[in-house]
PDB file of C-alpha atoms in Angstrom:
ATOM      1  CA  MET F   1       0.000   0.000   0.000  1.00  0.00           C
ATOM      2  CA  PRO F   2       1.507   3.398  -0.992  1.00  0.00           C
ATOM      3  CA  SER F   3       2.711   5.488   1.922  1.00  0.00           C
ATOM      4  CA  TYR F   4       2.207   9.179   2.606  1.00  0.00           C
ATOM      5  CA  ASN F   5       5.726   9.854   1.354  1.00  0.00           C
ATOM      6  CA  TYR F   6       4.784   8.193  -1.929  1.00  0.00           C
ATOM      7  CA  TYR F   7       1.936  10.627  -2.456  1.00  0.00           C
ATOM      8  CA  ARG F   8       4.203  13.549  -1.517  1.00  0.00           C
ATOM      9  CA  ARG F   9       5.924  12.976  -4.847  1.00  0.00           C
ATOM     10  CA  LEU F  10       2.851  14.456  -6.508  1.00  0.00           C
ATOM     11  CA  GLY F  11       4.001  17.755  -5.062  1.00  0.00           C
ATOM     12  CA  GLN F  12       2.507  20.269  -2.683  1.00  0.00           C
ATOM     13  CA  THR F  13       0.620  23.513  -3.158  1.00  0.00           C
ATOM     14  CA  THR F  14       1.487  26.531  -1.040  1.00  0.00           C
ATOM     15  CA  LEU F  15      -1.423  28.697   0.069  1.00  0.00           C
ATOM     16  CA  MET F  16      -1.317  31.703   2.401  1.00  0.00           C
ATOM     17  CA  ASN F  17      -2.909  31.134   5.802  1.00  0.00           C
ATOM     18  CA  GLY F  18      -4.304  34.662   5.610  1.00  0.00           C
ATOM     19  CA  LEU F  19      -6.434  33.656   2.630  1.00  0.00           C
ATOM     20  CA  ILE F  20      -7.713  30.533   4.392  1.00  0.00           C
ATOM     21  CA  ALA F  21      -8.590  32.553   7.492  1.00  0.00           C
ATOM     22  CA  TYR F  22     -10.195  35.582   5.848  1.00  0.00           C
ATOM     23  CA  TYR F  23     -11.504  34.504   2.425  1.00  0.00           C
ATOM     24  CA  ALA F  24     -15.103  35.061   3.598  1.00  0.00           C
ATOM     25  CA  LYS F  25     -14.236  38.615   4.651  1.00  0.00           C
ATOM     26  CA  LEU F  26     -13.058  39.216   1.081  1.00  0.00           C
ATOM     27  CA  GLY F  27     -16.464  38.142  -0.221  1.00  0.00           C
ATOM     28  CA  LEU F  28     -15.405  34.721  -1.487  1.00  0.00           C
ATOM     29  CA  THR F  29     -17.649  31.684  -1.197  1.00  0.00           C
ATOM     30  CA  GLU F  30     -16.339  28.249  -0.293  1.00  0.00           C
ATOM     31  CA  SER F  31     -16.742  27.211  -3.929  1.00  0.00           C
ATOM     32  CA  GLU F  32     -14.701  30.189  -5.090  1.00  0.00           C
ATOM     33  CA  LEU F  33     -11.992  29.343  -2.551  1.00  0.00           C
ATOM     34  CA  VAL F  34     -11.795  25.824  -3.986  1.00  0.00           C
ATOM     35  CA  LEU F  35     -11.339  27.338  -7.442  1.00  0.00           C
ATOM     36  CA  VAL F  36      -8.562  29.608  -6.136  1.00  0.00           C
ATOM     37  CA  ILE F  37      -6.821  26.583  -4.599  1.00  0.00           C
ATOM     38  CA  GLN F  38      -7.078  24.734  -7.912  1.00  0.00           C
ATOM     39  CA  LEU F  39      -5.706  27.716  -9.834  1.00  0.00           C
ATOM     40  CA  GLU F  40      -2.794  27.995  -7.402  1.00  0.00           C
ATOM     41  CA  ALA F  41      -2.073  24.285  -7.802  1.00  0.00           C
ATOM     42  CA  PHE F  42      -1.943  24.685 -11.583  1.00  0.00           C
ATOM     43  CA  PHE F  43       0.101  27.908 -11.340  1.00  0.00           C
ATOM     44  CA  GLN F  44       2.692  26.272  -9.116  1.00  0.00           C
ATOM     45  CA  ARG F  45       3.059  23.484 -11.686  1.00  0.00           C
ATOM     46  CA  GLY F  46       3.595  26.042 -14.450  1.00  0.00           C
ATOM     47  CA  ASN F  47       0.113  25.992 -15.997  1.00  0.00           C
ATOM     48  CA  PHE F  48      -1.153  29.579 -15.849  1.00  0.00           C
ATOM     49  CA  PHE F  49      -4.286  29.096 -17.961  1.00  0.00           C
ATOM     50  CA  PRO F  50      -5.803  25.699 -17.157  1.00  0.00           C
ATOM     51  CA  SER F  51      -8.917  24.776 -19.072  1.00  0.00           C
ATOM     52  CA  ASN F  52     -12.275  24.557 -17.337  1.00  0.00           C
ATOM     53  CA  GLU F  53     -12.273  20.850 -18.164  1.00  0.00           C
ATOM     54  CA  LYS F  54      -8.999  20.277 -16.323  1.00  0.00           C
ATOM     55  CA  ILE F  55     -10.185  22.216 -13.285  1.00  0.00           C
ATOM     56  CA  ALA F  56     -13.499  20.338 -13.241  1.00  0.00           C
ATOM     57  CA  ALA F  57     -11.635  17.013 -13.413  1.00  0.00           C
ATOM     58  CA  ASN F  58      -9.946  17.861 -10.084  1.00  0.00           C
ATOM     59  CA  THR F  59     -13.169  18.844  -8.316  1.00  0.00           C
ATOM     60  CA  ASN F  60     -16.831  17.941  -7.913  1.00  0.00           C
ATOM     61  CA  PHE F  61     -17.716  20.922 -10.125  1.00  0.00           C
ATOM     62  CA  SER F  62     -19.100  20.544 -13.618  1.00  0.00           C
ATOM     63  CA  VAL F  63     -17.423  22.404 -16.469  1.00  0.00           C
ATOM     64  CA  ASN F  64     -20.321  24.877 -16.379  1.00  0.00           C
ATOM     65  CA  ASP F  65     -19.848  25.362 -12.613  1.00  0.00           C
ATOM     66  CA  VAL F  66     -16.190  26.205 -13.194  1.00  0.00           C
ATOM     67  CA  SER F  67     -17.128  28.687 -15.908  1.00  0.00           C
ATOM     68  CA  LEU F  68     -19.589  30.409 -13.551  1.00  0.00           C
ATOM     69  CA  LEU F  69     -17.053  30.513 -10.720  1.00  0.00           C
ATOM     70  CA  VAL F  70     -14.370  31.993 -12.974  1.00  0.00           C
ATOM     71  CA  GLN F  71     -16.845  34.635 -14.145  1.00  0.00           C
ATOM     72  CA  SER F  72     -17.787  35.396 -10.538  1.00  0.00           C
ATOM     73  CA  LEU F  73     -14.148  35.914  -9.527  1.00  0.00           C
ATOM     74  CA  LEU F  74     -13.636  38.173 -12.536  1.00  0.00           C
ATOM     75  CA  GLU F  75     -16.691  40.246 -11.613  1.00  0.00           C
ATOM     76  CA  LYS F  76     -15.500  40.539  -8.007  1.00  0.00           C
ATOM     77  CA  ASP F  77     -12.117  41.832  -9.251  1.00  0.00           C
ATOM     78  CA  CYS F  78     -10.361  38.873  -7.614  1.00  0.00           C
ATOM     79  CA  LEU F  79      -9.082  37.430 -10.891  1.00  0.00           C
ATOM     80  CA  THR F  80      -7.847  38.864 -14.169  1.00  0.00           C
ATOM     81  CA  ILE F  81      -6.967  37.407 -17.545  1.00  0.00           C
ATOM     82  CA  LEU F  82      -3.670  38.626 -18.945  1.00  0.00           C
ATOM     83  CA  GLN F  83      -2.617  38.399 -22.577  1.00  0.00           C
ATOM     84  CA  ALA F  84       0.895  38.451 -23.970  1.00  0.00           C
ATOM     85  CA  LYS F  85       2.362  38.228 -27.465  1.00  0.00           C
ATOM     86  CA  ASP F  86       5.448  36.120 -28.138  1.00  0.00           C
ATOM     87  CA  GLN F  87       8.196  36.790 -30.665  1.00  0.00           C
ATOM     88  CA  GLU F  88       6.187  35.064 -33.400  1.00  0.00           C
ATOM     89  CA  GLY F  89       3.160  37.246 -32.714  1.00  0.00           C
ATOM     90  CA  LYS F  90       1.114  34.495 -31.091  1.00  0.00           C
ATOM     91  CA  ILE F  91      -1.129  35.632 -28.259  1.00  0.00           C
ATOM     92  CA  SER F  92      -1.246  33.590 -25.078  1.00  0.00           C
ATOM     93  CA  SER F  93      -3.548  34.051 -22.102  1.00  0.00           C
ATOM     94  CA  SER F  94      -2.980  33.524 -18.392  1.00  0.00           C
ATOM     95  CA  TYR F  95      -4.943  33.933 -15.188  1.00  0.00           C
ATOM     96  CA  SER F  96      -3.653  36.181 -12.416  1.00  0.00           C
ATOM     97  CA  LEU F  97      -4.776  36.138  -8.794  1.00  0.00           C
ATOM     98  CA  ASP F  98      -2.854  39.335  -8.011  1.00  0.00           C
ATOM     99  CA  PRO F  99      -6.085  41.365  -7.535  1.00  0.00           C
ATOM    100  CA  LEU F 100      -7.243  38.876  -4.895  1.00  0.00           C
ATOM    101  CA  TYR F 101      -3.966  39.054  -3.019  1.00  0.00           C
ATOM    102  CA  ASP F 102      -3.995  42.855  -3.250  1.00  0.00           C
ATOM    103  CA  LYS F 103      -7.420  42.775  -1.573  1.00  0.00           C
ATOM    104  CA  LEU F 104      -6.080  40.388   1.071  1.00  0.00           C
ATOM    105  CA  ASP F 105      -3.080  42.633   1.741  1.00  0.00           C
ATOM    106  CA  GLN F 106      -5.401  45.612   2.168  1.00  0.00           C
ATOM    107  CA  TYR F 107      -7.731  43.701   4.487  1.00  0.00           C
ATOM    108  CA  LEU F 108      -4.872  42.455   6.657  1.00  0.00           C
ATOM    109  CA  ASN F 109      -3.399  45.944   6.792  1.00  0.00           C
ATOM    110  CA  ASP F 110      -6.732  47.485   7.822  1.00  0.00           C
ATOM    111  CA  HIS F 111      -8.132  44.855  10.174  1.00  0.00           C
ATOM    112  CA  VAL F 112      -5.501  42.442  11.451  1.00  0.00           C
ATOM    113  CA  THR F 113      -2.769  43.158  13.963  1.00  0.00           C
ATOM    114  CA  ILE F 114       0.144  40.825  14.638  1.00  0.00           C
ATOM    115  CA  LYS F 115       1.780  41.600  17.958  1.00  0.00           C
ATOM    116  CA  PRO F 116       5.539  42.296  17.812  1.00  0.00           C
ATOM    117  CA  ASP F 117       7.755  39.290  18.592  1.00  0.00           C
ATOM    118  CA  SER F 118       4.667  37.067  18.571  1.00  0.00           C
ATOM    119  CA  GLN F 119       2.608  35.010  16.167  1.00  0.00           C
ATOM    120  CA  GLU F 120      -0.583  36.080  17.933  1.00  0.00           C
ATOM    121  CA  VAL F 121      -3.098  37.575  15.547  1.00  0.00           C
ATOM    122  CA  LYS F 122      -5.793  39.929  16.776  1.00  0.00           C
ATOM    123  CA  LEU F 123      -8.794  41.155  14.813  1.00  0.00           C
ATOM    124  CA  GLN F 124      -9.951  44.694  15.363  1.00  0.00           C
ATOM    125  CA  GLU F 125     -13.359  44.959  17.012  1.00  0.00           C
ATOM    126  CA  ASP F 126     -15.217  46.075  13.915  1.00  0.00           C
ATOM    127  CA  THR F 127     -14.438  42.822  12.090  1.00  0.00           C
ATOM    128  CA  LEU F 128     -15.991  40.474  14.622  1.00  0.00           C
ATOM    129  CA  ASP F 129     -19.477  40.633  13.145  1.00  0.00           C
ATOM    130  CA  ASN F 130     -20.156  37.819  10.692  1.00  0.00           C
ATOM    131  CA  ASP F 131     -21.383  38.554   7.191  1.00  0.00           C
ATOM    132  CA  PRO F 132     -25.073  37.487   7.171  1.00  0.00           C
ATOM    133  CA  VAL F 133     -24.843  36.458   3.497  1.00  0.00           C
ATOM    134  CA  ASN F 134     -21.905  34.152   4.215  1.00  0.00           C
ATOM    135  CA  ASP F 135     -23.615  32.772   7.317  1.00  0.00           C
ATOM    136  CA  LEU F 136     -26.829  32.017   5.446  1.00  0.00           C
ATOM    137  CA  ALA F 137     -24.965  30.545   2.487  1.00  0.00           C
ATOM    138  CA  ARG F 138     -23.164  28.134   4.821  1.00  0.00           C
ATOM    139  CA  GLU F 139     -26.461  27.097   6.402  1.00  0.00           C
ATOM    140  CA  PHE F 140     -27.951  26.371   2.982  1.00  0.00           C
ATOM    141  CA  GLU F 141     -24.866  24.380   2.022  1.00  0.00           C
ATOM    142  CA  ILE F 142     -25.105  22.331   5.208  1.00  0.00           C
ATOM    143  CA  GLU F 143     -28.804  21.575   4.686  1.00  0.00           C
ATOM    144  CA  PHE F 144     -28.478  20.955   0.941  1.00  0.00           C
ATOM    145  CA  GLY F 145     -25.303  18.896   1.391  1.00  0.00           C
ATOM    146  CA  ARG F 146     -23.439  20.677  -1.393  1.00  0.00           C
ATOM    147  CA  TYR F 147     -21.776  23.958  -2.312  1.00  0.00           C
ATOM    148  CA  LEU F 148     -24.003  26.720  -3.624  1.00  0.00           C
ATOM    149  CA  THR F 149     -23.549  27.936  -7.158  1.00  0.00           C
ATOM    150  CA  PRO F 150     -22.674  31.612  -7.700  1.00  0.00           C
ATOM    151  CA  ILE F 151     -26.258  32.216  -8.887  1.00  0.00           C
ATOM    152  CA  GLU F 152     -27.707  30.631  -5.740  1.00  0.00           C
ATOM    153  CA  ARG F 153     -25.410  32.667  -3.532  1.00  0.00           C
ATOM    154  CA  GLU F 154     -26.499  35.805  -5.385  1.00  0.00           C
ATOM    155  CA  GLU F 155     -30.123  34.869  -4.670  1.00  0.00           C
ATOM    156  CA  VAL F 156     -29.340  34.671  -0.947  1.00  0.00           C
ATOM    157  CA  GLN F 157     -27.776  38.115  -1.194  1.00  0.00           C
ATOM    158  CA  ASP F 158     -30.808  39.475  -3.065  1.00  0.00           C
ATOM    159  CA  TRP F 159     -33.198  38.153  -0.413  1.00  0.00           C
ATOM    160  CA  LEU F 160     -31.374  40.251   2.155  1.00  0.00           C
ATOM    161  CA  ASN F 161     -30.360  43.323   0.189  1.00  0.00           C
ATOM    162  CA  LEU F 162     -33.105  43.730  -2.431  1.00  0.00           C
ATOM    163  CA  ASP F 163     -36.149  42.028  -0.907  1.00  0.00           C
ATOM    164  CA  HIS F 164     -35.121  43.073   2.613  1.00  0.00           C
ATOM    165  CA  TYR F 165     -36.023  39.779   4.263  1.00  0.00           C
ATOM    166  CA  SER F 166     -34.357  39.421   7.638  1.00  0.00           C
ATOM    167  CA  PRO F 167     -31.789  36.594   7.964  1.00  0.00           C
ATOM    168  CA  ASP F 168     -33.980  34.917  10.602  1.00  0.00           C
ATOM    169  CA  VAL F 169     -36.987  34.892   8.275  1.00  0.00           C
ATOM    170  CA  VAL F 170     -34.874  33.303   5.520  1.00  0.00           C
ATOM    171  CA  ARG F 171     -33.694  30.704   8.043  1.00  0.00           C
ATOM    172  CA  LEU F 172     -37.298  29.890   8.902  1.00  0.00           C
ATOM    173  CA  ALA F 173     -38.114  29.491   5.198  1.00  0.00           C
ATOM    174  CA  LEU F 174     -35.131  27.175   4.836  1.00  0.00           C
ATOM    175  CA  ARG F 175     -36.335  25.141   7.827  1.00  0.00           C
ATOM    176  CA  GLU F 176     -39.798  24.819   6.276  1.00  0.00           C
ATOM    177  CA  ALA F 177     -38.237  23.612   3.026  1.00  0.00           C
ATOM    178  CA  VAL F 178     -36.179  21.030   4.918  1.00  0.00           C
ATOM    179  CA  LEU F 179     -39.245  19.817   6.835  1.00  0.00           C
ATOM    180  CA  SER F 180     -41.129  19.498   3.551  1.00  0.00           C
ATOM    181  CA  ARG F 181     -38.134  17.751   1.949  1.00  0.00           C
ATOM    182  CA  ALA F 182     -38.271  20.275  -0.862  1.00  0.00           C
ATOM    183  CA  MET F 183     -34.620  21.242  -1.064  1.00  0.00           C
ATOM    184  CA  SER F 184     -34.688  23.907  -3.732  1.00  0.00           C
ATOM    185  CA  PHE F 185     -34.241  27.641  -3.908  1.00  0.00           C
ATOM    186  CA  LYS F 186     -37.507  27.984  -5.836  1.00  0.00           C
ATOM    187  CA  TYR F 187     -39.404  26.391  -2.957  1.00  0.00           C
ATOM    188  CA  VAL F 188     -37.724  28.649  -0.383  1.00  0.00           C
ATOM    189  CA  ASP F 189     -38.479  31.675  -2.550  1.00  0.00           C
ATOM    190  CA  ARG F 190     -42.166  30.684  -2.820  1.00  0.00           C
ATOM    191  CA  ILE F 191     -42.359  30.423   0.967  1.00  0.00           C
ATOM    192  CA  LEU F 192     -40.842  33.883   1.384  1.00  0.00           C
ATOM    193  CA  LEU F 193     -43.187  35.392  -1.220  1.00  0.00           C
ATOM    194  CA  ASN F 194     -46.189  33.778   0.472  1.00  0.00           C
ATOM    195  CA  TRP F 195     -45.207  35.247   3.847  1.00  0.00           C
ATOM    196  CA  GLN F 196     -44.650  38.613   2.211  1.00  0.00           C
ATOM    197  CA  ARG F 197     -48.163  38.554   0.711  1.00  0.00           C
ATOM    198  CA  MET F 198     -49.521  37.883   4.200  1.00  0.00           C
ATOM    199  CA  ASN F 199     -47.517  40.866   5.483  1.00  0.00           C
ATOM    200  CA  LEU F 200     -45.419  38.685   7.786  1.00  0.00           C
ATOM    201  CA  LYS F 201     -42.249  40.734   8.150  1.00  0.00           C
ATOM    202  CA  THR F 202     -40.537  39.573  11.338  1.00  0.00           C
ATOM    203  CA  SER F 203     -39.423  36.170  12.536  1.00  0.00           C
ATOM    204  CA  SER F 204     -41.804  36.384  15.506  1.00  0.00           C
ATOM    205  CA  GLU F 205     -44.762  37.039  13.182  1.00  0.00           C
ATOM    206  CA  VAL F 206     -43.745  34.086  11.028  1.00  0.00           C
ATOM    207  CA  GLN F 207     -43.323  31.875  14.101  1.00  0.00           C
ATOM    208  CA  GLN F 208     -46.805  32.776  15.362  1.00  0.00           C
ATOM    209  CA  TYR F 209     -48.280  32.053  11.926  1.00  0.00           C
ATOM    210  CA  LEU F 210     -46.537  28.676  11.749  1.00  0.00           C
ATOM    211  CA  GLU F 211     -47.681  27.718  15.256  1.00  0.00           C
ATOM    212  CA  ARG F 212     -51.290  28.551  14.373  1.00  0.00           C
ATOM    213  CA  ASN F 213     -51.167  26.457  11.218  1.00  0.00           C
ATOM    214  CA  ARG F 214     -49.322  23.371  12.425  1.00  0.00           C
TER     215      ARG F 214
END
């Protein structure tokens, strides 16, 4: 049976601990972090423009999922595509994660303090609050048993920022979907719309309605 040292011959990928610790603060989803890890693995092997098919082969993502995740990182200014022309005039493309690491540098500079002569890291007080979008997205991923797609994550964000549902009301809608074994965003959205039509705005109002109709 091959040993751990045998598998070490496949190589190792170096990733900054700061990115692992604070990727959510930079607005990345878990799926996007997996894509970043895959890109770094390819970069560190000398492949700076891996195909979506190659990335998908290393993950549980479909080729379409990878395409959506790449587009999401581009839109969030965490990834760029560079083009260069060689001596023969041929144009080659490459991905760059420099914008992401610039954002990480800025976040660490603004919010994280490392004490002198110590490895202790301290977050400033204003960073202790969790992002409700990230928190809700994780809860959906736990209940659904899979990563959310960029479109699904955007829907979570829209529920909070455009429709102005409270996070607790969305959680209650998710719970109702789980109890009904209807694990889909369309079902959760129908629940939220139904409560909105009944002018149920707070979690306590929703709870009272649910208790009356059990």
